[in-house]
PDB file of C-alpha atoms and ligand atoms in Angstrom:
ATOM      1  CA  UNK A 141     -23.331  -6.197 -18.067  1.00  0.00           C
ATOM      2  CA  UNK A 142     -26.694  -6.219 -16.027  1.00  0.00           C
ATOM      3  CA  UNK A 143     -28.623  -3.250 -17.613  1.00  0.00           C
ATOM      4  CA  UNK A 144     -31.001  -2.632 -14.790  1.00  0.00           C
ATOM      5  CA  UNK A 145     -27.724  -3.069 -12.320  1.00  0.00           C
ATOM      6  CA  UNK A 146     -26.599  -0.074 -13.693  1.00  0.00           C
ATOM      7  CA  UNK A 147     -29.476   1.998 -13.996  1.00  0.00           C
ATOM      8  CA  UNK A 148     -30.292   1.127 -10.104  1.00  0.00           C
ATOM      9  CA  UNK A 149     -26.627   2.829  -9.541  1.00  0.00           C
ATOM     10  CA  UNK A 150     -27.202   5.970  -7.295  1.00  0.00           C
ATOM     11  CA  UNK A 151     -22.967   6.680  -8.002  1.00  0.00           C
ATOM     12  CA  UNK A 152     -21.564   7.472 -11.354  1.00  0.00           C
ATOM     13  CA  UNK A 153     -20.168   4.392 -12.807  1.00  0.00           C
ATOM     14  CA  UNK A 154     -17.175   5.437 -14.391  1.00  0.00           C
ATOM     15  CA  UNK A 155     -16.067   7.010 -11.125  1.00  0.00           C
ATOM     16  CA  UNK A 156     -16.795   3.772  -9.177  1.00  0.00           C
ATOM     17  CA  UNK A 157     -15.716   1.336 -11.689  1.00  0.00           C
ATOM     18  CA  UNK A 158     -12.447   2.891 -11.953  1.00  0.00           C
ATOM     19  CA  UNK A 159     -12.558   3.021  -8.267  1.00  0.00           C
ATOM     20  CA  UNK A 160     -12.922  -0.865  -8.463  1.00  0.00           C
ATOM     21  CA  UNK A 161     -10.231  -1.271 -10.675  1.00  0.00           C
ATOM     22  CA  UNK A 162      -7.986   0.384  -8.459  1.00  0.00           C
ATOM     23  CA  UNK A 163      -9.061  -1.742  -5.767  1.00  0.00           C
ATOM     24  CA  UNK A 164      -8.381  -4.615  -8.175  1.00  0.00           C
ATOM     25  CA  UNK A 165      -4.393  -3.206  -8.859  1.00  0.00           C
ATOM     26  CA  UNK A 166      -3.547  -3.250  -5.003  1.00  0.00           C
ATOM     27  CA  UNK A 167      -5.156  -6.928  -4.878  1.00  0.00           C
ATOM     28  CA  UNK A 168      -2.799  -8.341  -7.386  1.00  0.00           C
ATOM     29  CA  UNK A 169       0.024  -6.535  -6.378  1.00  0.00           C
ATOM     30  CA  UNK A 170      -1.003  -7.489  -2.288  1.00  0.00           C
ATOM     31  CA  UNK A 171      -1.276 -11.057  -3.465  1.00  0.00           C
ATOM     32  CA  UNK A 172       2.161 -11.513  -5.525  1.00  0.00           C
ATOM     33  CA  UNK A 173       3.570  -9.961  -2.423  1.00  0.00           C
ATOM     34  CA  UNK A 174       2.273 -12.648  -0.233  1.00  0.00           C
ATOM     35  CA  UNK A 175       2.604 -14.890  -2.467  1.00  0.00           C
ATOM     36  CA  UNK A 176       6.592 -14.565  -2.973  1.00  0.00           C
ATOM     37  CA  UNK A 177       7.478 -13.662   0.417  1.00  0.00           C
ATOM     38  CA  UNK A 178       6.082 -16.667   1.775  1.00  0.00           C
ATOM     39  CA  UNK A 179       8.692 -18.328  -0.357  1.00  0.00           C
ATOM     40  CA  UNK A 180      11.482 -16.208   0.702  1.00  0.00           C
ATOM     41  CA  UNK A 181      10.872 -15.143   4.425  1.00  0.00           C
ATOM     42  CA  UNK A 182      13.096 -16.630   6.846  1.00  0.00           C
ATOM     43  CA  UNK A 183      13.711 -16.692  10.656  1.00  0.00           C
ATOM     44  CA  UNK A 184      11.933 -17.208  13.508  1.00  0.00           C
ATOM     45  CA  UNK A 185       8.873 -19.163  13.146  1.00  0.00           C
ATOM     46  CA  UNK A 186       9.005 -19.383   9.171  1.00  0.00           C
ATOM     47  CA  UNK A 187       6.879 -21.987   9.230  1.00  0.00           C
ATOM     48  CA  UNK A 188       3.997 -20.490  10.912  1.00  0.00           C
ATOM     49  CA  UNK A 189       4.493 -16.925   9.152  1.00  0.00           C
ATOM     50  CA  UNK A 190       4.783 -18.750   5.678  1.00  0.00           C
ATOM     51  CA  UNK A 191       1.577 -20.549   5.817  1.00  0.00           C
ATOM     52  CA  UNK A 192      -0.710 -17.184   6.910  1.00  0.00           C
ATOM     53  CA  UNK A 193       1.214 -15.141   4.433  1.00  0.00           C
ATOM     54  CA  UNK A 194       0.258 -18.209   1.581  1.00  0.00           C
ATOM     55  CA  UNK A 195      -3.555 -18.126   2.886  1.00  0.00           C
ATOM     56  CA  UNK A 196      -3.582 -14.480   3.037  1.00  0.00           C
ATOM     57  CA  UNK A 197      -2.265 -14.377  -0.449  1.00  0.00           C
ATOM     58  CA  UNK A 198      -5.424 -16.727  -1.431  1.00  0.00           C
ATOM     59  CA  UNK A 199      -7.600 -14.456   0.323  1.00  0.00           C
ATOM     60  CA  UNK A 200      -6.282 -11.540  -1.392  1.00  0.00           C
ATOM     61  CA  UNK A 201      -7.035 -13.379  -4.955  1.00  0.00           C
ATOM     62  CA  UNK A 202     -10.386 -13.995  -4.006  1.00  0.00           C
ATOM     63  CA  UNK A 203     -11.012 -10.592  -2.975  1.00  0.00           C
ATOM     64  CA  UNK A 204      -9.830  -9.634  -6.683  1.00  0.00           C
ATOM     65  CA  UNK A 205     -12.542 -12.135  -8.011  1.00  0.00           C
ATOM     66  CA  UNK A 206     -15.014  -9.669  -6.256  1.00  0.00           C
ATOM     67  CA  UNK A 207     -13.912  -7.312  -7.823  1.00  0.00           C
ATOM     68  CA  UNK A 208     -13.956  -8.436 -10.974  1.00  0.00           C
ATOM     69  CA  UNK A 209     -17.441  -9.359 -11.146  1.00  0.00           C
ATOM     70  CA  UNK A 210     -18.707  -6.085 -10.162  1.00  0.00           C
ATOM     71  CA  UNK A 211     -16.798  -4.364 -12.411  1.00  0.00           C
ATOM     72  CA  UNK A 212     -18.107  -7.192 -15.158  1.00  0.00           C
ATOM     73  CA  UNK A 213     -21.901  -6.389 -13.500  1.00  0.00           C
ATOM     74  CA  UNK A 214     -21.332  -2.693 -14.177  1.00  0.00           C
ATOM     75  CA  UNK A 215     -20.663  -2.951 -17.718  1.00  0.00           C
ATOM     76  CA  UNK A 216     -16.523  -2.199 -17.378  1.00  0.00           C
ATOM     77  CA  UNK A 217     -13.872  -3.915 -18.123  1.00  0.00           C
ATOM     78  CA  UNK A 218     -11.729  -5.453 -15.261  1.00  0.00           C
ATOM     79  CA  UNK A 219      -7.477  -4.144 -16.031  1.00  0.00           C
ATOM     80  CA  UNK A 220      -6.461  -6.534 -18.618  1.00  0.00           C
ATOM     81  CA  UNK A 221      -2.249  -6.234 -18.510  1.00  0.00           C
ATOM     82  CA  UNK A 222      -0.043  -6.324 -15.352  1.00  0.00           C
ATOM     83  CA  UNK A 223       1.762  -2.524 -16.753  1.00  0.00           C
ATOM     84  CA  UNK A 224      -1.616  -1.305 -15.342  1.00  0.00           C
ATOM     85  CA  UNK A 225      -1.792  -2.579 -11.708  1.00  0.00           C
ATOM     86  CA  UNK A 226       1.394  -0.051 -10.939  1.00  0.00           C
ATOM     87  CA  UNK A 227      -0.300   2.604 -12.589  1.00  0.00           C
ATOM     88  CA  UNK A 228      -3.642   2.168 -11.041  1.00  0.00           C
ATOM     89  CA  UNK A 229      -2.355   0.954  -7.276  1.00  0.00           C
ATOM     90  CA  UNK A 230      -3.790   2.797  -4.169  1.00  0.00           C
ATOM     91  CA  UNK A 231      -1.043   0.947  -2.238  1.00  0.00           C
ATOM     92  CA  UNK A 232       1.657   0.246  -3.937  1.00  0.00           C
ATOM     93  CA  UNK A 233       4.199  -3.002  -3.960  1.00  0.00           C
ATOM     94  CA  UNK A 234       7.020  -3.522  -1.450  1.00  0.00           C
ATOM     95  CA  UNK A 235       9.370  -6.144  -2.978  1.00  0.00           C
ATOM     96  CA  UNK A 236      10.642  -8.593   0.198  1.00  0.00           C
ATOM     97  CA  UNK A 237      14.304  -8.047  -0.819  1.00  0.00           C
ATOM     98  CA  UNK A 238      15.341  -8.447   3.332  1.00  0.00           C
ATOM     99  CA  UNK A 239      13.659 -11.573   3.738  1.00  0.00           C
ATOM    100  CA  UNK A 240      14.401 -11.096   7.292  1.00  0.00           C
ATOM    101  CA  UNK A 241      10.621 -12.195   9.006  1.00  0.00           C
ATOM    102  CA  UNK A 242       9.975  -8.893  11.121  1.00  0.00           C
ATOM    103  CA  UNK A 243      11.073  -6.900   7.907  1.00  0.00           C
ATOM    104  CA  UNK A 244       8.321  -9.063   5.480  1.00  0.00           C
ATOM    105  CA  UNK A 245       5.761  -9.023   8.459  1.00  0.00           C
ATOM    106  CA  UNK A 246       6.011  -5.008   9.079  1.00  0.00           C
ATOM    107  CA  UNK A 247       5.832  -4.215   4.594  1.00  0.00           C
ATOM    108  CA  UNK A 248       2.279  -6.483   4.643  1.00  0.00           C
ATOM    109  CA  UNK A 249       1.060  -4.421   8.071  1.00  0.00           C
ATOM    110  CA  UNK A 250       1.633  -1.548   5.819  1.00  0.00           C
ATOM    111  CA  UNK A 251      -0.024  -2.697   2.770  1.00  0.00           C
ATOM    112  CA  UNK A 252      -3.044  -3.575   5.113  1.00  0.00           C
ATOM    113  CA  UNK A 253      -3.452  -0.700   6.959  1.00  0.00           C
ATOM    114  CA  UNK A 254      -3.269   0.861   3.267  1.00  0.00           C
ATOM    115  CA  UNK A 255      -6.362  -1.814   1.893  1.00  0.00           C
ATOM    116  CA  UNK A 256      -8.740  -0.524   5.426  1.00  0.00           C
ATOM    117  CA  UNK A 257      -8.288   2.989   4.094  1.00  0.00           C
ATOM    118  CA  UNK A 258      -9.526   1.376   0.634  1.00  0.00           C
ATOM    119  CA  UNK A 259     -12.381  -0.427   1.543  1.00  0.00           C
ATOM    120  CA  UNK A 260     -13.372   2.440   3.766  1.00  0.00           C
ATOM    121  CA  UNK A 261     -12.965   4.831   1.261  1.00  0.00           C
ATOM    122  CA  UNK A 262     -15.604   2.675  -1.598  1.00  0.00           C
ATOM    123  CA  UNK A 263     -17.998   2.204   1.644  1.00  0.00           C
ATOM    124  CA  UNK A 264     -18.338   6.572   1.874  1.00  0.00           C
ATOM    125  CA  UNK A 265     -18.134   6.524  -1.838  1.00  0.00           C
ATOM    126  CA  UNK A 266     -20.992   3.816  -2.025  1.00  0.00           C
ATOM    127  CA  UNK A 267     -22.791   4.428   1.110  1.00  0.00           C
ATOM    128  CA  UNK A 268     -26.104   6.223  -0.300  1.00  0.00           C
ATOM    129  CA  UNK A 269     -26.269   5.314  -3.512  1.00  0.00           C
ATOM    130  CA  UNK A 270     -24.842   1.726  -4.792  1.00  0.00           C
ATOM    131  CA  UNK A 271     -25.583  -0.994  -1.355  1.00  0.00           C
ATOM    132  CA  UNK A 272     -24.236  -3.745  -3.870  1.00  0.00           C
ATOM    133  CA  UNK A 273     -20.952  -2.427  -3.809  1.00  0.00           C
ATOM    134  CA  UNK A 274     -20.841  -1.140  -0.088  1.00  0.00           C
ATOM    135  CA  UNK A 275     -21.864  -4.908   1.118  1.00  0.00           C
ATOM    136  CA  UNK A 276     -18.572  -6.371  -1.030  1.00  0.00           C
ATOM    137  CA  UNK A 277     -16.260  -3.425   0.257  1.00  0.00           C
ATOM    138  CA  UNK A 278     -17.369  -4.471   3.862  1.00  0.00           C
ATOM    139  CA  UNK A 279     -17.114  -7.834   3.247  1.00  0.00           C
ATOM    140  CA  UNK A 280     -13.660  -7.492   1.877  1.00  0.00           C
ATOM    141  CA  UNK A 281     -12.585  -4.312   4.839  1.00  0.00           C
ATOM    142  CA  UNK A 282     -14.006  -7.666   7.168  1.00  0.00           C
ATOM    143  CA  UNK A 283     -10.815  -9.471   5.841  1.00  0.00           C
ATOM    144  CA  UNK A 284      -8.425  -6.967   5.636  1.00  0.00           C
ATOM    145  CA  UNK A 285      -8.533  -6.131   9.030  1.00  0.00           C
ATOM    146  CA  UNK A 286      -8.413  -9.627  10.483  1.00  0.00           C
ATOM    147  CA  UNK A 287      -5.311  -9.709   8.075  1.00  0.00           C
ATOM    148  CA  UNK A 288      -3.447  -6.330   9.658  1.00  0.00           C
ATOM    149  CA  UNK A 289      -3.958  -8.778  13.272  1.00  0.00           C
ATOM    150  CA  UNK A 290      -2.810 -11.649  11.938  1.00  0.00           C
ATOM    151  CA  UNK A 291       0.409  -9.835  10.864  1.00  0.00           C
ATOM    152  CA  UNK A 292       0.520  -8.032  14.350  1.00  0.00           C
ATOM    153  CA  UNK A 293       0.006 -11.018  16.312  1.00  0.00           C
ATOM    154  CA  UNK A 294       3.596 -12.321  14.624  1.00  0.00           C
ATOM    155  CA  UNK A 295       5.386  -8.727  14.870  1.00  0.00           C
ATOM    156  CA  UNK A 296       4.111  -9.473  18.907  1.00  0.00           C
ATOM    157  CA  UNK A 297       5.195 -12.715  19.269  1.00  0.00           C
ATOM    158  CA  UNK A 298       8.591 -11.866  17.703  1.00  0.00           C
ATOM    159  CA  UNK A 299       9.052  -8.889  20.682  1.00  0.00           C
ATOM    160  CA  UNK A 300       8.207 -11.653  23.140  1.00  0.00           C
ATOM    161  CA  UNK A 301      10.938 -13.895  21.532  1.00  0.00           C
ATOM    162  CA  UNK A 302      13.506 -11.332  22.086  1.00  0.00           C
ATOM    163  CA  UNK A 303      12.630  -9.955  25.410  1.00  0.00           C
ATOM    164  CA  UNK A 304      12.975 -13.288  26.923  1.00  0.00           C
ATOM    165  CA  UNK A 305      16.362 -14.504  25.423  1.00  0.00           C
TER     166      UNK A 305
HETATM  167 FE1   FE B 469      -7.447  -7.863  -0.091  1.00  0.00          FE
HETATM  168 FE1   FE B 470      -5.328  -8.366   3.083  1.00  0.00          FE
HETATM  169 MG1   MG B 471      -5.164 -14.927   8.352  1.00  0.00          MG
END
């Protein structure tokens, strides 16, 4: 823990590092998501939807590696057993049992749209008192919302494909 890191905090620090590690249970759960419906998605353009849902899913690991070290800076202790990311999740987990591409594409539009609320959420939360914090939920929000267009530019493409068959 960095002592004077906490004692600059302007938030309480159990509320925020629990808010972190809430944050941290819809990053797991967002990346095994990814992750596994990359390997099951099929359809149109599987290819090029499999390789952004794989990058996103690295994206959404390294967001949990943020998240990790602040909690770690703050003097908590990061969720240490998988039980706890469904107890803890903002978000949620859709399982890609239609592996049917416009049904995977529209479950991770959802769990985005769910992460902007996050991120927005910790940058009110943070806002006055903890600018360590608010610059990582940015950073992260930053990502999240190129990833909701990402995922729309596919569900777009996919209308195209059928209105010109
Ligand atoms: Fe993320
Ligand atoms: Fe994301
Ligand atoms: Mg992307």
């Amino acid at each position: 823990m960095g002592t004077k890191a906490v004692e600059i905090l302007g938030v309480d620090a159990k509320k925020l590092i629990e808010t972190l590690n809430k944050a941290l249970a819809d990053e797991w759960l967002a990346y095994y998501q990814y992750w596994v419906g990359a390997a099951v998605v099929q359809g149109p353009m599987r290819g090029a939807v499999a390789g952004e849902l794989t990058q996103h899913a690295e994206e959404e690991l390294g967001h949990a590696e943020m998240l990790v070290e602040r909690i770690i800076q703050l003097g908590g202790t990061p969720l240490l057993t998988p039980q706890d990311w469904y107890k803890m999740t903002n978000c949620g987990y859709e399982a890609p049992t239609d592996p049917y591409v416009a049904v995977i594409l529209d479950q991770n539009v959802k769990g985005e749209q769910c992460a902007i609320e996050t991120y927005r959420a910790m940058m009110a939360f943070t806002k006055d008192g903890d600018p360590v914090t608010y610059n990582m939920a940015l950073e992260i929000l930053e990502d999240e919302i190129e990833h909701e267009e990402d995922l729309q530019a596919f569900v777009e493409d996919l209308e195209t494909l059928k209105k010109r068959r």
